[in-house]
Amino acid sequence: LAKTTQPISMDSYEGQEVNITCSHNNIATNDYITWYQQFPSQGPRFIIQGYKTKVTNEVASLFIPADRKSSTLSLPRVSLSDTAVYYCLVGSNQAGTALIFGKGTTLSVSS
Amino acid sequence: EAGVTQFPSHSVIEKGQTVTLRCDPISGHDNLYWYRRVMGKEIKFLLHFVKESKQDESGMPNNRFLAERTGGTYSTLKVQPAELEDSGVYFCASSRPGTGAYNEQFFGPGTRLTVL
């Protein structure tokens, strides 16, 4: 199973762009990269998923280099409400696959 | 659509007692999962149902834990007897049926279990 490594914590100010990088050197050919967000007293929430290159949705962008050994979650113009823990997960994208969580990155956004 | 709901939100019991946690998945989601986070640790997978069948229970810590999903709708997770190390937050998640799905799992808010 591919292990992920990401910063324990990051600080930012409102309006800034935040980039959280995740390392996954042992990613398998069939693995996808998925990011979840978790607010206090809530369960994790899916943000974005990708396999290679770049994926963008209304919440974030995900950049994946050609070797797929790392990925970067980009949050444009963060606000106070983006303060949360962000998890980088690597694994199959097939329904029914157990998610493997690491420690995540605690993002703190201040004004 | 209504989200995944869990009951109770908090439970405080004494060591040796029994507790039953309940999860109601999103309607139509055949896949149901249980996860937990014990103090200071990562969120860990416990088990996975497809409808009423257990597909993977490799994460269940021991035989004090019993999960059921009668009728393929809601699920219960019983801990009997509870031990101190069972304290933590228990999450339930559900996802759509297979074939082409991309495994987005929808999590409930969790049940915080405290064993004294």
CSV table of N, CA and C in Angstrom, one decimal, chain A residues 13-69:
chain,number,residue,atom,x,y,z
A,13,TYR,N,-3.1,33.3,5.5
A,13,TYR,CA,-4.0,34.4,5.7
A,13,TYR,C,-5.2,34.4,4.7
A,14,GLU,N,-6.2,34.9,5.0
A,14,GLU,CA,-7.4,35.0,4.1
A,14,GLU,C,-7.0,35.6,2.8
A,15,GLY,N,-7.5,35.1,1.7
A,15,GLY,CA,-7.2,35.6,0.4
A,15,GLY,C,-6.0,35.1,-0.3
A,16,GLN,N,-5.2,34.3,0.4
A,16,GLN,CA,-4.0,33.7,-0.2
A,16,GLN,C,-4.3,32.4,-0.8
A,17,GLU,N,-3.4,32.0,-1.7
A,17,GLU,CA,-3.5,30.7,-2.3
A,17,GLU,C,-2.7,29.7,-1.5
A,18,VAL,N,-3.3,28.6,-1.2
A,18,VAL,CA,-2.6,27.6,-0.3
A,18,VAL,C,-2.3,26.4,-1.2
A,19,ASN,N,-1.1,25.9,-1.1
A,19,ASN,CA,-0.7,24.7,-1.8
A,19,ASN,C,-0.2,23.7,-0.8
A,20,ILE,N,-0.8,22.5,-0.8
A,20,ILE,CA,-0.4,21.4,0.2
A,20,ILE,C,0.1,20.3,-0.7
A,21,THR,N,1.4,20.0,-0.5
A,21,THR,CA,2.0,18.9,-1.2
A,21,THR,C,2.0,17.6,-0.5
A,22,CYS,N,1.8,16.5,-1.2
A,22,CYS,CA,1.8,15.2,-0.6
A,22,CYS,C,2.8,14.3,-1.4
A,23,SER,N,3.6,13.6,-0.7
A,23,SER,CA,4.5,12.6,-1.3
A,23,SER,C,3.9,11.2,-1.3
A,24,HIS,N,4.0,10.5,-2.4
A,24,HIS,CA,3.6,9.1,-2.4
A,24,HIS,C,4.5,8.3,-3.4
A,25,ASN,N,5.7,8.1,-2.9
A,25,ASN,CA,6.7,7.5,-3.8
A,25,ASN,C,6.4,6.1,-4.3
A,26,ASN,N,5.6,5.4,-3.5
A,26,ASN,CA,5.3,4.0,-3.9
A,26,ASN,C,3.9,3.8,-4.6
A,27,ILE,N,3.4,4.9,-5.2
A,27,ILE,CA,2.1,4.8,-5.8
A,27,ILE,C,2.1,3.7,-6.9
A,28,ALA,N,1.0,2.9,-6.9
A,28,ALA,CA,0.9,1.9,-7.9
A,28,ALA,C,0.2,2.4,-9.1
A,29,THR,N,0.4,1.7,-10.2
A,29,THR,CA,-0.1,2.1,-11.5
A,29,THR,C,-1.6,2.4,-11.5
A,30,ASN,N,-2.3,1.6,-10.8
A,30,ASN,CA,-3.8,1.7,-10.8
A,30,ASN,C,-4.3,2.7,-9.7
A,31,ASP,N,-3.4,3.2,-8.9
A,31,ASP,CA,-3.8,4.1,-7.8
A,31,ASP,C,-4.3,5.5,-8.3
A,32,TYR,N,-5.3,6.0,-7.6
A,32,TYR,CA,-5.7,7.4,-7.8
A,32,TYR,C,-5.3,8.2,-6.5
A,33,ILE,N,-5.2,9.5,-6.7
A,33,ILE,CA,-4.9,10.4,-5.6
A,33,ILE,C,-6.2,11.1,-5.3
A,34,THR,N,-6.5,11.1,-4.0
A,34,THR,CA,-7.8,11.7,-3.6
A,34,THR,C,-7.5,12.6,-2.3
A,35,TRP,N,-8.2,13.7,-2.2
A,35,TRP,CA,-8.1,14.6,-1.1
A,35,TRP,C,-9.4,14.7,-0.4
A,36,TYR,N,-9.4,14.6,0.9
A,36,TYR,CA,-10.5,14.8,1.8
A,36,TYR,C,-10.2,16.0,2.7
A,37,GLN,N,-11.3,16.6,3.1
A,37,GLN,CA,-11.2,17.8,4.0
A,37,GLN,C,-12.1,17.4,5.3
A,38,GLN,N,-11.6,17.8,6.4
A,38,GLN,CA,-12.3,17.5,7.6
A,38,GLN,C,-12.4,18.7,8.6
A,39,PHE,N,-13.6,19.1,8.9
A,39,PHE,CA,-13.8,20.2,9.9
A,39,PHE,C,-14.0,19.6,11.2
A,40,PRO,N,-13.7,20.3,12.3
A,40,PRO,CA,-13.9,19.8,13.6
A,40,PRO,C,-15.3,19.3,13.8
A,41,SER,N,-15.4,18.2,14.5
A,41,SER,CA,-16.7,17.6,14.9
A,41,SER,C,-17.5,17.1,13.6
A,42,GLN,N,-16.8,16.9,12.5
A,42,GLN,CA,-17.5,16.4,11.3
A,42,GLN,C,-16.7,15.3,10.7
A,43,GLY,N,-17.3,14.5,9.9
A,43,GLY,CA,-16.6,13.5,9.2
A,43,GLY,C,-15.8,14.1,8.0
A,44,PRO,N,-14.9,13.3,7.4
A,44,PRO,CA,-14.2,13.8,6.2
A,44,PRO,C,-15.1,14.0,5.1
A,45,ARG,N,-14.7,14.9,4.2
A,45,ARG,CA,-15.5,15.3,3.0
A,45,ARG,C,-14.6,15.2,1.8
A,46,PHE,N,-15.1,14.5,0.7
A,46,PHE,CA,-14.3,14.4,-0.5
A,46,PHE,C,-14.2,15.8,-1.1
A,47,ILE,N,-12.9,16.1,-1.6
A,47,ILE,CA,-12.7,17.4,-2.3
A,47,ILE,C,-12.4,17.2,-3.7
A,48,ILE,N,-11.5,16.3,-4.0
A,48,ILE,CA,-11.0,16.2,-5.4
A,48,ILE,C,-10.3,14.9,-5.6
A,49,GLN,N,-10.3,14.4,-6.8
A,49,GLN,CA,-9.5,13.1,-7.1
A,49,GLN,C,-8.9,13.3,-8.5
A,50,GLY,N,-7.7,12.7,-8.7
A,50,GLY,CA,-7.1,12.7,-10.0
A,50,GLY,C,-6.2,11.5,-10.2
A,51,TYR,N,-5.8,11.3,-11.4
A,51,TYR,CA,-4.8,10.3,-11.7
A,51,TYR,C,-3.5,10.8,-12.2
A,52,LYS,N,-3.6,11.8,-13.1
A,52,LYS,CA,-2.4,12.5,-13.6
A,52,LYS,C,-2.7,13.9,-14.1
A,53,THR,N,-1.7,14.6,-14.4
A,53,THR,CA,-1.8,16.0,-14.8
A,53,THR,C,-2.6,16.9,-13.9
A,54,LYS,N,-3.6,17.6,-14.3
A,54,LYS,CA,-4.3,18.5,-13.5
A,54,LYS,C,-5.8,18.3,-13.5
A,55,VAL,N,-6.4,18.4,-12.4
A,55,VAL,CA,-7.8,18.4,-12.2
A,55,VAL,C,-8.3,19.6,-11.5
A,56,THR,N,-9.4,20.2,-11.9
A,56,THR,CA,-9.9,21.4,-11.2
A,56,THR,C,-11.4,21.2,-11.1
A,57,ASN,N,-11.9,21.6,-9.9
A,57,ASN,CA,-13.3,21.7,-9.7
A,57,ASN,C,-13.6,23.0,-9.0
A,58,GLU,N,-14.8,23.2,-8.5
A,58,GLU,CA,-15.2,24.5,-7.9
A,58,GLU,C,-14.6,24.7,-6.6
A,59,VAL,N,-13.9,23.7,-6.0
A,59,VAL,CA,-13.3,23.9,-4.7
A,59,VAL,C,-11.8,24.0,-4.8
A,60,ALA,N,-11.2,23.2,-5.6
A,60,ALA,CA,-9.7,23.2,-5.6
A,60,ALA,C,-9.2,22.7,-6.9
A,61,SER,N,-7.8,22.7,-7.0
A,61,SER,CA,-7.1,22.1,-8.1
A,61,SER,C,-6.2,21.1,-7.6
A,62,LEU,N,-5.9,20.1,-8.4
A,62,LEU,CA,-5.0,19.0,-8.0
A,62,LEU,C,-4.0,18.9,-9.1
A,63,PHE,N,-2.7,19.1,-8.8
A,63,PHE,CA,-1.6,19.0,-9.7
A,63,PHE,C,-0.8,17.7,-9.5
A,64,ILE,N,-0.7,16.9,-10.5
A,64,ILE,CA,0.0,15.6,-10.4
A,64,ILE,C,1.1,15.6,-11.5
A,65,PRO,N,2.4,15.5,-11.1
A,65,PRO,CA,3.5,15.5,-12.1
A,65,PRO,C,3.5,14.1,-12.8
A,66,ALA,N,4.2,14.1,-13.9
A,66,ALA,CA,4.3,12.9,-14.7
A,66,ALA,C,4.7,11.6,-14.0
A,67,ASP,N,5.6,11.7,-13.0
A,67,ASP,CA,6.0,10.5,-12.3
A,67,ASP,C,5.0,10.1,-11.2
A,68,ARG,N,4.1,10.9,-10.9
A,68,ARG,CA,3.0,10.7,-10.0
A,68,ARG,C,3.5,10.4,-8.6
A,69,LYS,N,4.7,10.7,-8.3
A,69,LYS,CA,5.2,10.4,-6.9
A,69,LYS,C,4.9,11.5,-5.9
